[in-house]
mmCIF file of C-alpha atoms and ligand atoms in Angstrom:
data_model
loop_
_atom_site.group_PDB
_atom_site.id
_atom_site.type_symbol
_atom_site.label_atom_id
_atom_site.label_comp_id
_atom_site.label_asym_id
_atom_site.label_seq_id
_atom_site.Cartn_x
_atom_site.Cartn_y
_atom_site.Cartn_z
ATOM 1 C CA UNK M 24 7.773 -30.487 -19.088
ATOM 2 C CA UNK M 25 6.562 -32.366 -21.746
ATOM 3 C CA UNK M 26 8.643 -32.295 -24.890
ATOM 4 C CA UNK M 27 5.128 -32.062 -26.983
ATOM 5 C CA UNK M 28 3.984 -29.429 -25.492
ATOM 6 C CA UNK M 29 6.617 -27.266 -26.959
ATOM 7 C CA UNK M 30 6.618 -28.639 -30.943
ATOM 8 C CA UNK M 31 3.320 -26.773 -32.587
ATOM 9 C CA UNK M 32 3.904 -23.395 -30.700
ATOM 10 C CA UNK M 33 5.637 -22.989 -34.821
ATOM 11 C CA UNK M 34 7.739 -21.448 -33.259
ATOM 12 C CA UNK M 35 11.623 -22.410 -33.756
ATOM 13 C CA UNK M 36 13.571 -25.211 -31.205
ATOM 14 C CA UNK M 37 17.245 -26.268 -31.560
ATOM 15 C CA UNK M 38 17.480 -28.901 -29.686
ATOM 16 C CA UNK M 39 21.019 -30.720 -28.649
ATOM 17 C CA UNK M 40 22.451 -34.565 -27.782
ATOM 18 C CA UNK M 41 25.042 -35.562 -25.563
ATOM 19 C CA UNK M 42 26.462 -39.443 -24.959
ATOM 20 C CA UNK M 43 27.019 -40.233 -21.290
ATOM 21 C CA UNK M 44 30.539 -41.532 -20.499
ATOM 22 C CA UNK M 45 31.545 -45.332 -20.426
ATOM 23 C CA UNK M 46 32.655 -45.636 -17.213
ATOM 24 C CA UNK M 47 32.193 -43.188 -14.401
ATOM 25 C CA UNK M 48 35.777 -42.046 -14.777
ATOM 26 C CA UNK M 49 34.206 -39.934 -17.359
ATOM 27 C CA UNK M 50 31.140 -38.867 -15.839
ATOM 28 C CA UNK M 51 31.766 -34.869 -14.405
ATOM 29 C CA UNK M 52 33.514 -33.766 -18.084
ATOM 30 C CA UNK M 53 30.342 -34.840 -19.770
ATOM 31 C CA UNK M 54 28.345 -33.144 -16.715
ATOM 32 C CA UNK M 55 30.488 -29.967 -17.557
ATOM 33 C CA UNK M 56 29.932 -30.530 -21.466
ATOM 34 C CA UNK M 57 26.030 -30.084 -20.428
ATOM 35 C CA UNK M 58 26.111 -28.249 -18.121
ATOM 36 C CA UNK M 59 27.719 -25.699 -21.027
ATOM 37 C CA UNK M 60 25.077 -26.983 -23.313
ATOM 38 C CA UNK M 61 22.704 -25.852 -21.265
ATOM 39 C CA UNK M 62 23.663 -22.373 -21.177
ATOM 40 C CA UNK M 63 23.299 -21.836 -24.739
ATOM 41 C CA UNK M 64 20.003 -22.312 -23.333
ATOM 42 C CA UNK M 65 18.309 -25.219 -25.981
ATOM 43 C CA UNK M 66 15.004 -26.835 -25.811
ATOM 44 C CA UNK M 67 16.156 -29.940 -24.095
ATOM 45 C CA UNK M 68 19.224 -32.048 -24.568
ATOM 46 C CA UNK M 69 18.834 -35.699 -24.644
ATOM 47 C CA UNK M 70 21.174 -38.249 -23.359
ATOM 48 C CA UNK M 71 21.892 -41.536 -25.580
ATOM 49 C CA UNK M 72 21.416 -45.147 -23.959
ATOM 50 C CA UNK M 73 23.811 -47.495 -24.134
ATOM 51 C CA UNK M 74 22.628 -51.101 -23.546
ATOM 52 C CA UNK M 75 23.782 -52.516 -20.284
ATOM 53 C CA UNK M 76 27.215 -51.663 -17.673
ATOM 54 C CA UNK M 77 27.529 -48.305 -16.124
ATOM 55 C CA UNK M 78 26.048 -46.298 -19.330
ATOM 56 C CA UNK M 79 22.703 -47.172 -19.033
ATOM 57 C CA UNK M 80 22.762 -46.006 -15.281
ATOM 58 C CA UNK M 81 24.439 -43.108 -16.407
ATOM 59 C CA UNK M 82 21.826 -41.792 -19.095
ATOM 60 C CA UNK M 83 19.237 -41.760 -15.985
ATOM 61 C CA UNK M 84 21.762 -39.741 -13.733
ATOM 62 C CA UNK M 85 22.784 -37.456 -16.693
ATOM 63 C CA UNK M 86 19.227 -36.731 -17.953
ATOM 64 C CA UNK M 87 18.343 -36.233 -14.355
ATOM 65 C CA UNK M 88 21.105 -33.889 -13.749
ATOM 66 C CA UNK M 89 20.222 -31.502 -16.413
ATOM 67 C CA UNK M 90 17.232 -31.196 -15.678
ATOM 68 C CA UNK M 91 17.274 -30.052 -12.112
ATOM 69 C CA UNK M 92 20.339 -28.013 -12.107
ATOM 70 C CA UNK M 93 20.844 -26.662 -15.759
ATOM 71 C CA UNK M 94 17.812 -25.326 -15.980
ATOM 72 C CA UNK M 95 16.511 -27.596 -19.618
ATOM 73 C CA UNK M 96 14.512 -29.870 -19.892
ATOM 74 C CA UNK M 97 16.204 -33.297 -21.054
ATOM 75 C CA UNK M 98 15.119 -36.434 -23.029
ATOM 76 C CA UNK M 99 16.080 -39.795 -21.487
ATOM 77 C CA UNK M 100 16.960 -42.747 -24.643
ATOM 78 C CA UNK M 101 15.967 -45.859 -23.440
ATOM 79 C CA UNK M 102 16.751 -49.201 -25.964
ATOM 80 C CA UNK M 103 14.614 -52.385 -25.414
ATOM 81 C CA UNK M 104 15.981 -55.042 -27.058
ATOM 82 C CA UNK M 105 19.589 -56.082 -24.859
ATOM 83 C CA UNK M 106 17.840 -56.354 -22.109
ATOM 84 C CA UNK M 107 15.034 -58.512 -20.135
ATOM 85 C CA UNK M 108 11.367 -57.095 -19.872
ATOM 86 C CA UNK M 109 12.281 -56.771 -15.941
ATOM 87 C CA UNK M 110 15.722 -54.689 -16.365
ATOM 88 C CA UNK M 111 13.972 -52.524 -18.518
ATOM 89 C CA UNK M 112 10.517 -51.591 -16.265
ATOM 90 C CA UNK M 113 13.306 -50.949 -13.725
ATOM 91 C CA UNK M 114 14.569 -47.936 -15.663
ATOM 92 C CA UNK M 115 11.408 -46.538 -16.589
ATOM 93 C CA UNK M 116 10.588 -46.878 -12.831
ATOM 94 C CA UNK M 117 14.271 -44.615 -12.031
ATOM 95 C CA UNK M 118 12.969 -42.069 -14.910
ATOM 96 C CA UNK M 119 9.862 -41.876 -13.362
ATOM 97 C CA UNK M 120 11.786 -41.595 -10.012
ATOM 98 C CA UNK M 121 13.795 -38.487 -11.033
ATOM 99 C CA UNK M 122 11.243 -36.693 -12.462
ATOM 100 C CA UNK M 123 12.000 -37.178 -15.753
ATOM 101 C CA UNK M 124 9.601 -36.769 -18.623
ATOM 102 C CA UNK M 125 10.614 -37.545 -21.335
ATOM 103 C CA UNK M 126 12.068 -40.879 -23.030
ATOM 104 C CA UNK M 127 12.750 -41.674 -26.575
ATOM 105 C CA UNK M 128 11.579 -45.587 -27.119
ATOM 106 C CA UNK M 129 14.966 -47.055 -29.052
ATOM 107 C CA UNK M 130 14.903 -50.940 -30.087
ATOM 108 C CA UNK M 131 18.954 -50.528 -30.049
ATOM 109 C CA UNK M 132 20.921 -52.658 -32.216
ATOM 110 C CA UNK M 133 20.430 -56.182 -32.177
ATOM 111 C CA UNK M 134 23.204 -58.035 -30.221
ATOM 112 C CA UNK M 135 25.374 -60.449 -32.415
ATOM 113 C CA UNK M 136 26.741 -62.345 -29.171
ATOM 114 C CA UNK M 137 22.865 -63.678 -28.677
ATOM 115 C CA UNK M 138 20.107 -65.990 -30.267
ATOM 116 C CA UNK M 139 17.177 -63.716 -31.157
ATOM 117 C CA UNK M 140 14.709 -62.551 -29.238
ATOM 118 C CA UNK M 141 15.183 -64.286 -26.494
ATOM 119 C CA UNK M 142 12.684 -65.038 -24.317
ATOM 120 C CA UNK M 143 10.691 -62.387 -22.356
ATOM 121 C CA UNK M 144 12.765 -60.019 -24.680
ATOM 122 C CA UNK M 145 12.095 -57.076 -26.592
ATOM 123 C CA UNK M 146 11.573 -57.418 -30.452
ATOM 124 C CA UNK M 147 10.421 -54.539 -31.842
ATOM 125 C CA UNK M 148 10.902 -50.568 -30.257
ATOM 126 C CA UNK M 149 6.705 -51.091 -30.396
ATOM 127 C CA UNK M 150 6.467 -53.011 -28.002
ATOM 128 C CA UNK M 151 8.379 -50.761 -25.457
ATOM 129 C CA UNK M 152 6.758 -47.815 -26.293
ATOM 130 C CA UNK M 153 3.202 -50.063 -25.134
ATOM 131 C CA UNK M 154 4.915 -50.485 -21.881
ATOM 132 C CA UNK M 155 5.885 -47.187 -21.069
ATOM 133 C CA UNK M 156 2.873 -45.721 -21.625
ATOM 134 C CA UNK M 157 1.043 -48.672 -19.120
ATOM 135 C CA UNK M 158 3.703 -47.422 -16.446
ATOM 136 C CA UNK M 159 3.755 -44.139 -16.724
ATOM 137 C CA UNK M 160 2.471 -40.546 -18.223
ATOM 138 C CA UNK M 161 5.417 -39.644 -20.027
ATOM 139 C CA UNK M 162 5.803 -37.973 -23.614
ATOM 140 C CA UNK M 163 7.129 -40.737 -25.904
ATOM 141 C CA UNK M 164 9.577 -40.332 -28.876
ATOM 142 C CA UNK M 165 11.205 -42.571 -31.584
ATOM 143 C CA UNK M 166 13.274 -43.048 -34.300
ATOM 144 C CA UNK M 167 12.544 -42.889 -38.199
ATOM 145 C CA UNK M 168 14.831 -43.205 -41.157
ATOM 146 C CA UNK M 169 14.704 -40.791 -44.222
ATOM 147 C CA UNK M 170 16.794 -43.418 -46.284
ATOM 148 C CA UNK M 171 15.006 -46.313 -44.499
ATOM 149 C CA UNK M 172 16.323 -48.492 -41.698
ATOM 150 C CA UNK M 173 19.585 -50.560 -42.297
ATOM 151 C CA UNK M 174 17.582 -54.336 -42.100
ATOM 152 C CA UNK M 175 14.241 -52.620 -44.181
ATOM 153 C CA UNK M 176 13.872 -53.817 -47.660
ATOM 154 C CA UNK M 177 11.876 -50.927 -48.987
ATOM 155 C CA UNK M 178 11.371 -47.771 -47.616
ATOM 156 C CA UNK M 179 7.757 -48.231 -47.783
ATOM 157 C CA UNK M 180 7.976 -51.260 -46.058
ATOM 158 C CA UNK M 181 9.701 -49.299 -42.980
ATOM 159 C CA UNK M 182 7.160 -46.559 -43.847
ATOM 160 C CA UNK M 183 4.342 -49.095 -42.699
ATOM 161 C CA UNK M 184 6.489 -50.379 -39.420
ATOM 162 C CA UNK M 185 6.884 -46.754 -37.909
ATOM 163 C CA UNK M 186 2.795 -46.154 -38.871
ATOM 164 C CA UNK M 187 2.823 -48.714 -36.763
ATOM 165 C CA UNK M 188 4.531 -47.515 -34.172
ATOM 166 C CA UNK M 189 3.453 -43.978 -34.230
ATOM 167 C CA UNK M 190 0.045 -45.575 -33.863
ATOM 168 C CA UNK M 191 1.679 -47.295 -30.227
ATOM 169 C CA UNK M 192 1.393 -43.830 -28.407
ATOM 170 C CA UNK M 193 4.446 -42.035 -30.688
ATOM 171 C CA UNK M 194 3.784 -38.428 -29.268
ATOM 172 C CA UNK M 195 7.760 -37.059 -31.843
ATOM 173 C CA UNK M 196 10.077 -39.172 -33.435
ATOM 174 C CA UNK M 197 13.695 -37.498 -33.696
ATOM 175 C CA UNK M 198 15.117 -38.662 -37.501
ATOM 176 C CA UNK M 199 18.508 -39.997 -38.158
ATOM 177 C CA UNK M 200 21.521 -37.609 -39.557
ATOM 178 C CA UNK M 201 21.003 -37.179 -42.960
ATOM 179 C CA UNK M 202 23.337 -35.364 -45.385
ATOM 180 C CA UNK M 203 20.442 -34.000 -48.024
ATOM 181 C CA UNK M 204 17.602 -32.172 -47.241
ATOM 182 C CA UNK M 205 15.924 -33.342 -49.875
ATOM 183 C CA UNK M 206 16.219 -36.800 -48.917
ATOM 184 C CA UNK M 207 14.354 -35.177 -45.743
ATOM 185 C CA UNK M 208 11.433 -33.593 -47.820
ATOM 186 C CA UNK M 209 10.712 -36.567 -48.990
ATOM 187 C CA UNK M 210 10.369 -38.550 -46.855
ATOM 188 C CA UNK M 211 8.077 -35.757 -45.113
ATOM 189 C CA UNK M 212 5.692 -35.948 -47.431
ATOM 190 C CA UNK M 213 5.857 -39.494 -47.813
ATOM 191 C CA UNK M 214 5.032 -40.143 -44.637
ATOM 192 C CA UNK M 215 2.376 -37.396 -43.996
ATOM 193 C CA UNK M 216 0.625 -39.826 -47.047
ATOM 194 C CA UNK M 217 0.888 -42.357 -45.277
ATOM 195 C CA UNK M 218 -0.757 -40.889 -42.064
ATOM 196 C CA UNK M 219 1.950 -40.132 -39.361
ATOM 197 C CA UNK M 220 0.995 -36.854 -38.698
ATOM 198 C CA UNK M 221 3.284 -36.453 -35.367
ATOM 199 C CA UNK M 222 5.983 -33.728 -35.487
ATOM 200 C CA UNK M 223 9.575 -34.848 -37.457
ATOM 201 C CA UNK M 224 12.966 -33.689 -35.497
ATOM 202 C CA UNK M 225 15.627 -33.201 -38.155
ATOM 203 C CA UNK M 226 18.355 -35.213 -36.526
ATOM 204 C CA UNK M 227 21.739 -32.386 -38.071
ATOM 205 C CA UNK M 228 25.097 -34.559 -37.537
ATOM 206 C CA UNK M 229 27.722 -31.898 -37.653
ATOM 207 C CA UNK M 230 31.049 -33.319 -38.848
ATOM 208 C CA UNK M 231 34.058 -32.759 -36.542
ATOM 209 C CA UNK M 232 35.573 -36.322 -37.361
ATOM 210 C CA UNK M 233 35.933 -37.431 -41.096
ATOM 211 C CA UNK M 234 36.868 -41.280 -40.244
ATOM 212 C CA UNK M 235 34.272 -41.570 -37.914
ATOM 213 C CA UNK M 236 31.424 -40.293 -40.048
ATOM 214 C CA UNK M 237 32.375 -42.497 -43.562
ATOM 215 C CA UNK M 238 32.728 -45.503 -40.637
ATOM 216 C CA UNK M 239 28.904 -44.869 -39.234
ATOM 217 C CA UNK M 240 27.339 -43.539 -42.645
ATOM 218 C CA UNK M 241 28.134 -46.984 -44.325
ATOM 219 C CA UNK M 242 26.748 -48.905 -41.137
ATOM 220 C CA UNK M 243 23.380 -47.119 -41.044
ATOM 221 C CA UNK M 244 23.472 -46.222 -44.930
ATOM 222 C CA UNK M 245 23.102 -42.360 -45.473
ATOM 223 C CA UNK M 246 24.403 -40.930 -48.426
ATOM 224 C CA UNK M 247 27.302 -38.803 -48.272
ATOM 225 C CA UNK M 248 26.170 -35.538 -51.012
ATOM 226 C CA UNK M 249 29.242 -34.954 -53.873
ATOM 227 C CA UNK M 250 29.241 -31.897 -51.948
ATOM 228 C CA UNK M 251 30.143 -33.332 -48.796
ATOM 229 C CA UNK M 252 32.185 -35.488 -49.869
ATOM 230 C CA UNK M 253 34.475 -33.251 -51.084
ATOM 231 C CA UNK M 254 34.679 -31.496 -48.127
ATOM 232 C CA UNK M 255 35.430 -34.743 -46.060
ATOM 233 C CA UNK M 256 38.343 -35.414 -48.772
ATOM 234 C CA UNK M 257 39.644 -31.466 -48.964
ATOM 235 C CA UNK M 258 39.341 -31.254 -44.854
ATOM 236 C CA UNK M 259 39.028 -34.915 -43.423
ATOM 237 C CA UNK M 260 43.185 -34.811 -42.807
ATOM 238 C CA UNK M 261 43.461 -31.421 -40.720
ATOM 239 C CA UNK M 262 40.513 -31.390 -37.902
ATOM 240 C CA UNK M 263 40.354 -27.896 -36.991
ATOM 241 C CA UNK M 264 39.769 -27.644 -40.547
ATOM 242 C CA UNK M 265 37.122 -30.343 -40.980
ATOM 243 C CA UNK M 266 35.217 -29.196 -38.013
ATOM 244 C CA UNK M 267 35.608 -25.520 -39.399
ATOM 245 C CA UNK M 268 33.760 -27.004 -42.753
ATOM 246 C CA UNK M 269 30.961 -29.360 -40.632
ATOM 247 C CA UNK M 270 29.880 -26.561 -38.081
ATOM 248 C CA UNK M 271 29.434 -24.598 -41.755
ATOM 249 C CA UNK M 272 27.974 -27.690 -43.750
ATOM 250 C CA UNK M 273 25.274 -28.111 -40.480
ATOM 251 C CA UNK M 274 24.580 -23.918 -40.413
ATOM 252 C CA UNK M 275 23.128 -24.619 -44.151
ATOM 253 C CA UNK M 276 21.478 -27.820 -43.640
ATOM 254 C CA UNK M 277 19.988 -26.145 -39.995
ATOM 255 C CA UNK M 278 19.185 -22.451 -42.248
ATOM 256 C CA UNK M 279 17.499 -24.536 -45.243
ATOM 257 C CA UNK M 280 15.264 -26.425 -43.268
ATOM 258 C CA UNK M 281 14.764 -23.291 -40.751
ATOM 259 C CA UNK M 282 13.510 -21.374 -44.492
ATOM 260 C CA UNK M 283 11.037 -24.583 -45.264
ATOM 261 C CA UNK M 284 9.532 -24.000 -42.151
ATOM 262 C CA UNK M 285 11.355 -26.823 -40.316
ATOM 263 C CA UNK M 286 10.788 -25.544 -36.931
ATOM 264 C CA UNK M 287 12.077 -28.227 -34.710
ATOM 265 C CA UNK M 288 15.471 -29.454 -35.095
ATOM 266 C CA UNK M 289 17.965 -31.737 -32.877
ATOM 267 C CA UNK M 290 20.841 -31.132 -33.764
ATOM 268 C CA UNK M 291 24.046 -34.441 -32.784
ATOM 269 C CA UNK M 292 26.665 -31.732 -30.685
ATOM 270 C CA UNK M 293 28.482 -35.088 -29.282
ATOM 271 C CA UNK M 294 29.050 -33.869 -26.295
ATOM 272 C CA UNK M 295 31.145 -31.106 -27.782
ATOM 273 C CA UNK M 296 29.522 -27.304 -25.901
ATOM 274 C CA UNK M 297 32.097 -25.513 -28.667
ATOM 275 C CA UNK M 298 30.153 -26.768 -31.888
ATOM 276 C CA UNK M 299 26.669 -26.430 -29.922
ATOM 277 C CA UNK M 300 27.939 -22.883 -28.922
ATOM 278 C CA UNK M 301 29.095 -22.226 -32.804
ATOM 279 C CA UNK M 302 25.684 -23.778 -34.469
ATOM 280 C CA UNK M 303 23.871 -21.511 -31.876
ATOM 281 C CA UNK M 304 26.674 -18.458 -32.679
ATOM 282 C CA UNK M 305 25.726 -18.774 -36.503
ATOM 283 C CA UNK M 306 22.126 -18.864 -36.403
ATOM 284 C CA UNK M 307 22.031 -15.776 -33.935
ATOM 285 C CA UNK M 308 20.206 -13.353 -36.972
ATOM 286 C CA UNK M 309 18.559 -15.941 -37.896
ATOM 287 C CA UNK M 310 16.415 -17.480 -34.488
ATOM 288 C CA UNK M 311 15.698 -13.455 -34.198
ATOM 289 C CA UNK M 312 13.511 -13.931 -37.121
HETATM 290 P P1 FAD E 405 12.212 -50.016 -34.805
HETATM 291 O O1 FAD E 405 11.743 -49.490 -34.345
HETATM 292 O O2 FAD E 405 12.031 -51.667 -33.981
HETATM 293 O O3 FAD E 405 12.836 -50.488 -36.090
HETATM 294 C C1 FAD E 405 13.679 -51.286 -36.332
HETATM 295 C C2 FAD E 405 13.685 -52.397 -37.225
HETATM 296 O O4 FAD E 405 12.701 -53.695 -37.559
HETATM 297 C C3 FAD E 405 13.275 -51.206 -38.576
HETATM 298 O O5 FAD E 405 13.644 -52.033 -39.919
HETATM 299 C C4 FAD E 405 11.539 -51.743 -38.841
HETATM 300 O O6 FAD E 405 11.197 -51.600 -40.084
HETATM 301 C C5 FAD E 405 11.522 -52.744 -38.913
HETATM 302 N N1 FAD E 405 10.249 -52.983 -37.634
HETATM 303 C C6 FAD E 405 9.453 -51.895 -36.768
HETATM 304 N N2 FAD E 405 8.507 -52.599 -36.249
HETATM 305 C C7 FAD E 405 7.987 -53.684 -37.275
HETATM 306 C C8 FAD E 405 7.224 -55.347 -37.119
HETATM 307 N N3 FAD E 405 6.041 -54.495 -35.877
HETATM 308 N N4 FAD E 405 7.116 -55.876 -37.791
HETATM 309 C C9 FAD E 405 8.663 -56.051 -39.049
HETATM 310 N N5 FAD E 405 9.171 -55.505 -39.043
HETATM 311 C C10 FAD E 405 9.053 -54.805 -38.192
HETATM 312 N N6 FAD E 405 21.176 -46.701 -30.093
HETATM 313 C C11 FAD E 405 21.482 -47.024 -29.125
HETATM 314 O O7 FAD E 405 21.813 -47.697 -28.495
HETATM 315 N N7 FAD E 405 21.165 -45.911 -27.821
HETATM 316 C C12 FAD E 405 21.053 -44.804 -28.245
HETATM 317 O O8 FAD E 405 20.711 -44.335 -27.102
HETATM 318 C C13 FAD E 405 20.335 -44.595 -29.918
HETATM 319 N N8 FAD E 405 19.067 -43.279 -29.788
HETATM 320 C C14 FAD E 405 19.112 -43.298 -30.825
HETATM 321 C C15 FAD E 405 18.823 -42.102 -31.334
HETATM 322 C C16 FAD E 405 18.336 -41.866 -32.951
HETATM 323 C C17 FAD E 405 17.697 -40.455 -33.158
HETATM 324 C C18 FAD E 405 18.206 -42.735 -33.986
HETATM 325 C C19 FAD E 405 18.187 -42.641 -34.966
HETATM 326 C C20 FAD E 405 19.097 -44.062 -33.939
HETATM 327 C C21 FAD E 405 19.208 -44.149 -32.278
HETATM 328 N N9 FAD E 405 20.036 -45.078 -31.695
HETATM 329 C C22 FAD E 405 19.918 -45.367 -30.472
HETATM 330 C C23 FAD E 405 19.898 -46.286 -32.720
HETATM 331 C C24 FAD E 405 18.754 -47.291 -33.228
HETATM 332 O O9 FAD E 405 19.044 -48.264 -32.053
HETATM 333 C C25 FAD E 405 19.049 -48.424 -34.044
HETATM 334 O O10 FAD E 405 18.668 -47.622 -35.585
HETATM 335 C C26 FAD E 405 18.044 -49.056 -34.236
HETATM 336 O O11 FAD E 405 18.187 -50.637 -34.971
HETATM 337 C C27 FAD E 405 16.463 -49.190 -34.454
HETATM 338 O O12 FAD E 405 15.977 -49.298 -33.280
HETATM 339 P P2 FAD E 405 14.780 -48.809 -33.356
HETATM 340 O O13 FAD E 405 14.374 -47.884 -32.152
HETATM 341 O O14 FAD E 405 14.089 -47.547 -34.520
HETATM 342 O O15 FAD E 405 13.659 -49.771 -34.289
#
């Protein structure tokens, strides 16, 4: 099933994300986490992609396993910037052979140790999107950045590039994490004004590890609101308390989004079925409403 066919029905759709193991040794534990998350009956589970090595192979295998064995639709991420076009085309063929119908098409971060772009390499996600479209009948998602992508000088410039990317054949967008919903509402207003009409799935990150989040927010330029900072300062050294507070904060964000008619929400559950389950439990009556 193509994810795009579910996004316009006015119902609430919650999806989760997992990441593949760095080595084959961790494969079974990730599949087991995916099974527990699938039991929560999300609308789909996305599987992230790491450039090269075992991770890329595992993305396709895990996405296929989720779809075939757990009765939940899967979304395979695919990045392009670190690979030749031939290698990326091979992965797209594998995705097709496994019957996976949904791809999140990403550029990936520019490799620091190589000249960029190398001949016959991709420069932007839009080029990958064009190739995916030419190689099969896929539902294609792409990334967007409510606070602007770090490489863009201005949000305006980033939205112009986003419009170009969507026009290449994107069916839906998933956002980078954010911790202040007003940033998302402002972004939605701006992109709609620019004629970007595809569904946007806000990416909600329940924080369970304070140190990790501070680092990744610095790298991605994500703003940490005062209310959130206070929680991290107060509970950051106590993993169990931080996890509980992080789940409560994420739940609060989701409820506000739902109250504002944002019905398709993606949760960065990060291989933690207990976090995904706690969020679903917190929303149990709300999801019936
Ligand atoms: P692009 O859309 O290509 O944009 C990259 C930059 O180039 C932006 O600043 C944009 O404004 C600019 N740009 C785009 N087109 C043009 C143009 N034509 N001319 C000039 N400038 C242009 N990374 C992984 O490695 N694996 C994953 O699984 C993964 N999953 C992700 C999921 C989500 C929802 C998000 C938000 C990010 C994810 N990432 C992942 C990170 C992503 O790969 C990086 O953020 C990367 O730096 C940008 O990828 P992109 O597809 O958004 O790139």
